Coordinates of C-alpha atoms and ligand atoms in Angstrom, one line a residue:
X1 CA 17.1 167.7 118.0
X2 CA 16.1 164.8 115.3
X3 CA 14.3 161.9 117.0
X4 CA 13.4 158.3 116.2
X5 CA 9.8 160.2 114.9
X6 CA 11.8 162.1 112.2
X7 CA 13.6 159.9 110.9
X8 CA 12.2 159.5 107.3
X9 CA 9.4 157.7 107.1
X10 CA 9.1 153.5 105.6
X11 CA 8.2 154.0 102.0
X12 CA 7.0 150.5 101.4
X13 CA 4.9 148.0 102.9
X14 CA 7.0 144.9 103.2
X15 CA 8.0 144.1 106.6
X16 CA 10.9 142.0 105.0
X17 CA 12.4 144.0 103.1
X18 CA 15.8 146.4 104.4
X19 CA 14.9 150.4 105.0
X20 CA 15.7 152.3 102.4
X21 CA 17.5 154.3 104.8
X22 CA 21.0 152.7 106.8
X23 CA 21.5 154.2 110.2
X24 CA 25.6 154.6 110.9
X25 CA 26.4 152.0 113.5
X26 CA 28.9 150.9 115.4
X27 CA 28.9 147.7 117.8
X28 CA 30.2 147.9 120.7
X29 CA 30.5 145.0 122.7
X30 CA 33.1 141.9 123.6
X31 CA 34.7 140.7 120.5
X32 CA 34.8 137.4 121.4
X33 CA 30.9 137.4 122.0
X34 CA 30.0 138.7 118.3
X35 CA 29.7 135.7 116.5
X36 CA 26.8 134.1 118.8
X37 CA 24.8 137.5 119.3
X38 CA 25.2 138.1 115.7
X39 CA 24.8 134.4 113.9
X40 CA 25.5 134.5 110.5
X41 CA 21.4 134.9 109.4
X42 CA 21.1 137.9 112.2
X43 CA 24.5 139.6 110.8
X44 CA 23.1 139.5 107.1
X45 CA 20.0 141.4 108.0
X46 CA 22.5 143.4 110.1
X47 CA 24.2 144.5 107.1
X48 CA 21.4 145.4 105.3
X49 CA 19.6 147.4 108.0
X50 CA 22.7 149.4 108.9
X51 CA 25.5 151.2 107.7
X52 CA 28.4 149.4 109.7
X53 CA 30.6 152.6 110.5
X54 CA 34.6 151.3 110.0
X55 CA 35.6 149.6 112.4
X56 CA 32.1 148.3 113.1
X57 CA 33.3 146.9 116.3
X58 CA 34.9 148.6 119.0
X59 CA 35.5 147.3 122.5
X60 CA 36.4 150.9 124.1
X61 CA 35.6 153.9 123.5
X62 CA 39.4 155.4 123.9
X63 CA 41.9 154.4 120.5
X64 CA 41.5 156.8 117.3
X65 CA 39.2 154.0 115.9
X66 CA 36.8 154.0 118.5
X67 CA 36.7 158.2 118.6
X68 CA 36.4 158.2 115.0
X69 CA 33.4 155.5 115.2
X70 CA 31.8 157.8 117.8
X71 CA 32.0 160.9 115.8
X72 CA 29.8 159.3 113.0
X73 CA 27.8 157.2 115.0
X74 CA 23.9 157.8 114.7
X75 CA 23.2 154.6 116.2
X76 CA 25.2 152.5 119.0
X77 CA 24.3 148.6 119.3
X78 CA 25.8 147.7 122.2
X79 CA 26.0 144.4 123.9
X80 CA 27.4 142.2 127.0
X81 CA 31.0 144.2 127.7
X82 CA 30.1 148.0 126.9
X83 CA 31.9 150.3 127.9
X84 CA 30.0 153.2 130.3
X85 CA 28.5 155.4 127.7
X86 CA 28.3 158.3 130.4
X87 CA 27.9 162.3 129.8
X88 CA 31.6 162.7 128.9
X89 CA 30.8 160.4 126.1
X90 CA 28.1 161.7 124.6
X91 CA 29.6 164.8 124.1
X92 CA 32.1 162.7 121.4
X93 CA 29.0 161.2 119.9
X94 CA 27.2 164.4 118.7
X95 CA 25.4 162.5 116.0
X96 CA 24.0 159.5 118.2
X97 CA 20.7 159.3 118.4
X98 CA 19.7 155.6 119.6
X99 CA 21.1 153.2 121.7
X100 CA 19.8 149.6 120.9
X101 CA 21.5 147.2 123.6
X102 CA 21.5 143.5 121.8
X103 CA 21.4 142.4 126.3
X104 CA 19.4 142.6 129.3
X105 CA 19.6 145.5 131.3
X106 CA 20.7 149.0 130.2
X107 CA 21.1 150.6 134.2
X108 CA 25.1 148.7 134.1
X109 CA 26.8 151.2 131.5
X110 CA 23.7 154.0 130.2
X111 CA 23.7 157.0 132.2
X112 CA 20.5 159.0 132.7
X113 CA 22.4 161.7 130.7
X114 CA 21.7 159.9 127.1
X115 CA 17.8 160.5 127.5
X116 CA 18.4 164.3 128.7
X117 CA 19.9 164.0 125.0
X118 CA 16.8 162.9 123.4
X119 CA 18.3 159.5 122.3
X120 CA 16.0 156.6 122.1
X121 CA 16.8 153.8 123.6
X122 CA 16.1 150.2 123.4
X123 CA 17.5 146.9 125.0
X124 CA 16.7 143.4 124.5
X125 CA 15.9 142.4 127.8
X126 CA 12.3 140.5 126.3
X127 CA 14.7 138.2 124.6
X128 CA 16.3 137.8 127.4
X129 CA 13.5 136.4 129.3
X130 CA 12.4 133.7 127.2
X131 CA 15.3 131.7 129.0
X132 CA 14.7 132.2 132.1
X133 CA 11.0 131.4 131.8
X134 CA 11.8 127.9 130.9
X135 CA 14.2 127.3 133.1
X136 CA 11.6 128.6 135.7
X137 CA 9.2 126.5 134.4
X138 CA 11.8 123.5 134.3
X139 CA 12.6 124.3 138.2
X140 CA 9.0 124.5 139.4
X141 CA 8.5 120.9 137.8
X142 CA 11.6 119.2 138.5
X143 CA 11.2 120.6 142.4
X144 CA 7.4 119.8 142.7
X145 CA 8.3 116.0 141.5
X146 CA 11.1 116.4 144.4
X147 CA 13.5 115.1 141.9
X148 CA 16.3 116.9 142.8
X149 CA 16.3 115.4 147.0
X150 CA 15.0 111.7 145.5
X151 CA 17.7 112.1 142.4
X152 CA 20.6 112.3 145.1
X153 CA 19.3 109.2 147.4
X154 CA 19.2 107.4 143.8
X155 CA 23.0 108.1 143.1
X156 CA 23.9 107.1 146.7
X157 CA 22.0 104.4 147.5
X158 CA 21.6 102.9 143.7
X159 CA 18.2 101.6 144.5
X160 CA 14.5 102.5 144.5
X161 CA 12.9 105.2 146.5
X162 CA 10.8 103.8 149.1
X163 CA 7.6 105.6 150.7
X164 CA 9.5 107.2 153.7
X165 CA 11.7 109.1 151.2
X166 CA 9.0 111.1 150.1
X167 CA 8.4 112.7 153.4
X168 CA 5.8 113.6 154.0
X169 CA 5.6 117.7 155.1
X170 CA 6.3 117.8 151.5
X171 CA 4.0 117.8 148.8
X172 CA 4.7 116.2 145.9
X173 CA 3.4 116.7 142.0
X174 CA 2.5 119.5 139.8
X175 CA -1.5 118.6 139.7
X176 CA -3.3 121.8 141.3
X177 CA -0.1 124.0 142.4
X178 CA -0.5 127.4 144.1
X179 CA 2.1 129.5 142.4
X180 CA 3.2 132.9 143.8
X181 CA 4.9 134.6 141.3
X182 CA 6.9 138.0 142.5
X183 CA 7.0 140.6 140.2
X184 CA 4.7 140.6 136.6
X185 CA 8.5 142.1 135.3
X186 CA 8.7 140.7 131.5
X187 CA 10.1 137.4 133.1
X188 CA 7.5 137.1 135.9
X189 CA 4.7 137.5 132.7
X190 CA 6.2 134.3 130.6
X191 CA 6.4 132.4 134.0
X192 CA 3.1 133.3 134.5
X193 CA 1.9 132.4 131.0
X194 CA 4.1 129.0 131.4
X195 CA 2.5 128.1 134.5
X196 CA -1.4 128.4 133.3
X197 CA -1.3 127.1 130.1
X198 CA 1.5 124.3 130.5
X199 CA 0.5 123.2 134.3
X200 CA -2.9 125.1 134.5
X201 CA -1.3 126.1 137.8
X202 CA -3.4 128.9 139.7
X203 CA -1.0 131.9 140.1
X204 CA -0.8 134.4 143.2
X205 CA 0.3 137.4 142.5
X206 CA 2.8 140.4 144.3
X207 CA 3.2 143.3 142.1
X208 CA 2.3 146.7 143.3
X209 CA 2.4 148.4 139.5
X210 CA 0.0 145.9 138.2
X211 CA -3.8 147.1 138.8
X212 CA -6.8 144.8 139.1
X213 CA -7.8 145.2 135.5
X214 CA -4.3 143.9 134.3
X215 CA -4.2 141.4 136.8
X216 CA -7.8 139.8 135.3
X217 CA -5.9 139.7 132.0
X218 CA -3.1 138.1 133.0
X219 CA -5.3 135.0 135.1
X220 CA -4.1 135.9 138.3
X221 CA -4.9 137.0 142.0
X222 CA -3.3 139.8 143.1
X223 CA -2.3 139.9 147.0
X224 CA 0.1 141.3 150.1
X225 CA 3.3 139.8 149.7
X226 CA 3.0 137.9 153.1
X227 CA -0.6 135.8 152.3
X228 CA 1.2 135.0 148.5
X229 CA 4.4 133.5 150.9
X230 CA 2.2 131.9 153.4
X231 CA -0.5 129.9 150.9
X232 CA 1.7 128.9 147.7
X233 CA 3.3 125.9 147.3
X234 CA 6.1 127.3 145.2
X235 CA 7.1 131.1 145.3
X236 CA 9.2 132.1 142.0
X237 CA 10.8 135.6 142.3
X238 CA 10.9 138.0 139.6
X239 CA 10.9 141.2 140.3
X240 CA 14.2 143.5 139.8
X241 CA 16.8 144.8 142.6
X242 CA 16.1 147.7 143.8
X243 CA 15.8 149.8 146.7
X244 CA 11.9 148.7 147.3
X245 CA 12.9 144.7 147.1
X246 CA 16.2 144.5 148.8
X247 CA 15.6 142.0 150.8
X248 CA 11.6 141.6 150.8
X249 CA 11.9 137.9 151.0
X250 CA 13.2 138.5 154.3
X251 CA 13.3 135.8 157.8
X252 CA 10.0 137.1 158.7
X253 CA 8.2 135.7 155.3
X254 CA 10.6 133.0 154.7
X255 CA 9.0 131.6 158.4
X256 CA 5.3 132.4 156.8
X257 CA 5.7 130.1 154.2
X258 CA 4.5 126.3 154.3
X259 CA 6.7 123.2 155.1
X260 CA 7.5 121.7 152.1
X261 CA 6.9 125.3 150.2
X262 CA 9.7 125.5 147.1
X263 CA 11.5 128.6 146.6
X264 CA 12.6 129.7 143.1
X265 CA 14.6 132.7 142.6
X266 CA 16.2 133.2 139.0
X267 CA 16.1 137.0 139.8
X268 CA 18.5 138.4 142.3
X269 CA 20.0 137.1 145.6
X270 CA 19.7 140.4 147.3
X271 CA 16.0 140.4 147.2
X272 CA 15.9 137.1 149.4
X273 CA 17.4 136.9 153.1
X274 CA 19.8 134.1 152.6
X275 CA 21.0 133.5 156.2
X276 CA 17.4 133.1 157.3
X277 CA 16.3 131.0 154.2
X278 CA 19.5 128.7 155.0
X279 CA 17.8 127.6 158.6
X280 CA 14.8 126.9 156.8
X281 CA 16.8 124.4 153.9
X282 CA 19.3 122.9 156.8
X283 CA 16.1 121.8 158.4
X284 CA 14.5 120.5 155.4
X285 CA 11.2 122.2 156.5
X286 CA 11.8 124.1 152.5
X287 CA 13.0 123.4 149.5
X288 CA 15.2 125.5 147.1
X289 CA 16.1 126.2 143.7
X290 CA 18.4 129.0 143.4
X291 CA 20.2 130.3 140.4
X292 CA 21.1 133.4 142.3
X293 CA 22.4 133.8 145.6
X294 CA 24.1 136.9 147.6
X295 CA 26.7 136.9 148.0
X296 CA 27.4 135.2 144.4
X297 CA 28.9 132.5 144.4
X298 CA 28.3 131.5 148.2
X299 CA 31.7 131.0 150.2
X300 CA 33.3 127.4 149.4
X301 CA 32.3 126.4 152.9
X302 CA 28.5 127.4 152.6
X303 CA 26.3 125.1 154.1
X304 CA 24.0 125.6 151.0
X305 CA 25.9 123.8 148.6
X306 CA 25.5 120.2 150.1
X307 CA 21.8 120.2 151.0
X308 CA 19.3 117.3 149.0
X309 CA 17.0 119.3 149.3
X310 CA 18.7 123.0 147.5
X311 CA 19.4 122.8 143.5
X312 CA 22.0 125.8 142.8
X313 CA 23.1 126.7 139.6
X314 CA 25.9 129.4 138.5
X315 CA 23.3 132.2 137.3
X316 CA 22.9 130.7 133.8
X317 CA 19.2 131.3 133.6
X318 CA 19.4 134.2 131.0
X319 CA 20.4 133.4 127.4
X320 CA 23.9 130.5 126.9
X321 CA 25.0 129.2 124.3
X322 CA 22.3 129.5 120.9
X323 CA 19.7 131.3 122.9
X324 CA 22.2 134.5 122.8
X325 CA 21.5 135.1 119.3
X326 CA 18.0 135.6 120.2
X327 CA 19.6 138.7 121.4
X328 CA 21.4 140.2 118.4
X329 CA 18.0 139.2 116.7
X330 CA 15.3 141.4 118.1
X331 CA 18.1 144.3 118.2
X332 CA 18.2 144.1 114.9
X333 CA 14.9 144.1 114.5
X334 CA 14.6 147.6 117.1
X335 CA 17.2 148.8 114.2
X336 CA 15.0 148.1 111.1
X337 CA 12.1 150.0 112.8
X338 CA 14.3 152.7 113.5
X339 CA 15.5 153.1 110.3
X340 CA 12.0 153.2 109.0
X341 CA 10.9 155.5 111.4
X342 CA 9.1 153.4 113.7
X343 CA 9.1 153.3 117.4
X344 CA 10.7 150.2 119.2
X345 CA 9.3 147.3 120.0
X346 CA 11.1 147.3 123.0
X347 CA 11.8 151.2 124.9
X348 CA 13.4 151.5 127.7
X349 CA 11.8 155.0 129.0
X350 CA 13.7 157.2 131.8
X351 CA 10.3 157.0 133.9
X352 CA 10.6 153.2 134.3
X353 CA 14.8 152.8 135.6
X354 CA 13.8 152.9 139.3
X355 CA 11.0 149.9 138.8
X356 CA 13.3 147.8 135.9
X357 CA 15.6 145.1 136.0
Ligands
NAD401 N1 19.1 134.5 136.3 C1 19.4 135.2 135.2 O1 20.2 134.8 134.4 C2 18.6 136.5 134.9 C3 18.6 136.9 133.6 C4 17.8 138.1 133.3 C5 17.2 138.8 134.3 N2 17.3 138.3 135.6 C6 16.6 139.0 136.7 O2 15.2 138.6 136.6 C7 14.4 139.7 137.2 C8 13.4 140.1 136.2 O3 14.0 140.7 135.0 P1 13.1 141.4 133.9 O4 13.9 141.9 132.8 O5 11.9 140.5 133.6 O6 12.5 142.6 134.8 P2 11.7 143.9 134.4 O7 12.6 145.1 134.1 O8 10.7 143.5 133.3 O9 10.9 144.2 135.7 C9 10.2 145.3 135.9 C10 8.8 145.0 136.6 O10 9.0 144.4 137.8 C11 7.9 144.6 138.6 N3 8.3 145.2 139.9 C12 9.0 146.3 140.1 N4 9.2 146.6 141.4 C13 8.5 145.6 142.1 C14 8.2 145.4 143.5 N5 8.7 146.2 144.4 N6 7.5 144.3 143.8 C15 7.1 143.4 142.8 N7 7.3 143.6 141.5 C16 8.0 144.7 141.1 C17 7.0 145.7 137.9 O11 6.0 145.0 137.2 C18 8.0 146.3 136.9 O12 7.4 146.8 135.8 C19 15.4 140.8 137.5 O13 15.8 140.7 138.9 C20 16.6 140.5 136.7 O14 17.8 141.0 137.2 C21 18.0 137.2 135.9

């Protein structure tokens, strides 16, 4: 079976200029989505990277169209809205070789069963985290400043703060903050880039795949899970669901951590115990900002949603709006190296799915 390594090798040395050789592709993805993962610039270099099988967009992998597409297909660039692409599948795709996903995680529609096949796989999840890095960033500053409780006083009472409303179990500025970050995932390593270089911040961290010697490199301390809970001022989780963080921010650490400690969690509700964190935010002794909750959304009546001192947002972290075509950009980038022979950038490897977002 061919791999990425045999395909024929780049001839020239310009990194601008299109492989000689065009991979068959077909998209598959939401139609209405194309146009922002694939901006005019990005679907230019698309065309001249690929051969774009006909139709080069398919939504389903069912009509003539689509088993036609699949017949041909050497490489699938898939996006937000694919189909499963499961063993049953693969078997119609005899020629497919790669799967570059222009979106975050792969686990939702790959099975296992397309690495068993030899095909390479790639995903733009890296793209994906530049978003939610600054909004991490954004949250840890607007919540250290307090804005978000002091904001809502402003807007009810339409004058000035006064001393009393800072209260004072709660710290307040981003001079000399004690971040515990949870999770070096490839957003947990921009937050913690973010936080040292923009607020020189000195980072805890949880991670137990990252060793001391990595841990010196990225500028921060490793510890337990419960001192990083019980001595940071904020705690940002990052780390992906899965069976070994369900639930690790759980009633038990939420009641280690500081008053006036912030929470951030931009990565998964399930990972944070949100009946026992809710005690904790009625009684103001925390603060929240929470772009992900479980269940998602809360139930209308949920005390969550009227608290000063809680900031939710309707998981919109990840990439909106322009930053999607950050997306369809480094996928089409994974495609030019494949079609010169290179490896990707960005491999998703079998080994990793049970530790990856
Ligand atoms: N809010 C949003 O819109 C949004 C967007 C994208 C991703 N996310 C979420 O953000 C999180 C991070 O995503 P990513 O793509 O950076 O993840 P990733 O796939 O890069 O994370 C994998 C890494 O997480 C770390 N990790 C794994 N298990 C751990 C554990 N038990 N304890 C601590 N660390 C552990 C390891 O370093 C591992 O290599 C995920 O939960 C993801 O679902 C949210």
């Amino acid at each position: 079976m061919r791999t990425t390594e045999e395909a024929p090798a780049r001839s020239g040395t310009d990194a601008a200029a299109p492989p000689e050789r065009r991979p068959r592709t077909v998209l598959v993805m939401s139609p209405g989505l194309l146009d922002d993962v694939f901006p005019p610039p990005v679907r230019a270099r698309l065309e001249e990277t690929a051969e774009l099988l006909d139709p080069s967009l398919i939504s389903e992998f069912d009509s003539p169209d689509a088993v036609r597409a699949l017949a041909s297909a050497e490489v699938l660039l898939t996006g937000w809205g694919c189909p499963p692409v499961d063993a049953g599948l693969l078997e119609r795709a005899p020629r497919l070789r790669a799967v570059i996903h222009a979106a975050g995680t792969v686990k939702t529609f790959l099975s296992p069963a397309a690495f068993d096949r030899g095909i390479t796989v790639s995903s733009a999840a890296a793209a994906n985290a530049v978003p939610v890095a600054e909004y991490t960033l954004a949250a840890i500053i607007m919540g250290a400043k307090r804005v978000f409780p002091l904001a809502g006083l402003y807007r009810a009472r339409r004058t000035h703060r006064t001393g009393a409303d800072l209260d004072r179990q709660h710290w307040l500025g981003t001079h000399g903050l004690t971040v515990g970050v949870v999770g070096a995932s490839r957003i947990g390593r921009r937050v913690i880039e973010l936080l040292r270089v923009v607020l020189d911040a000195e980072v805890l961290l949880y991670d137990p795949y990252v060793g001391a010697a990595e841990a010196e490199l990225l500028g921060v301390t490793r510890t337990d899970l419960d001192t990083l809970v019980a001595t940071s001022d904020v705690v940002s989780v990052h780390a992906p669901d899965t069976p070994e963080t369900r639930g690790i921010i759980d009633a038990r650490r939420i009641g280690l951590m500081r008053p006036g400690t912030l929470l951030v969690n931009t990565a998964r509700g399930t990972l944070v115990d949100t009946e026992a964190l809710t005690g904790h935010l009625v009684s103001g002794r925390l603060d929240a900002v929470l772009d992900v909750t479980a269940p998602e959304p809360l139930p209308a009546g949920h005390p969550l949603w009227d608290l000063p001192n809680v900031f939710l947002t309707p998981h919109l972290a990840g990439a909106q709006g322009n930053e999607v075509g950050r997306l369809g950009a480094l996928a089409v980038e994974e495609l030019t190296r494949y079609a010169r022979g290179e490896p990707f950038a960005h491999p998703v490897h079998r080994a990793d799915l049970g530790r990856i977002a």
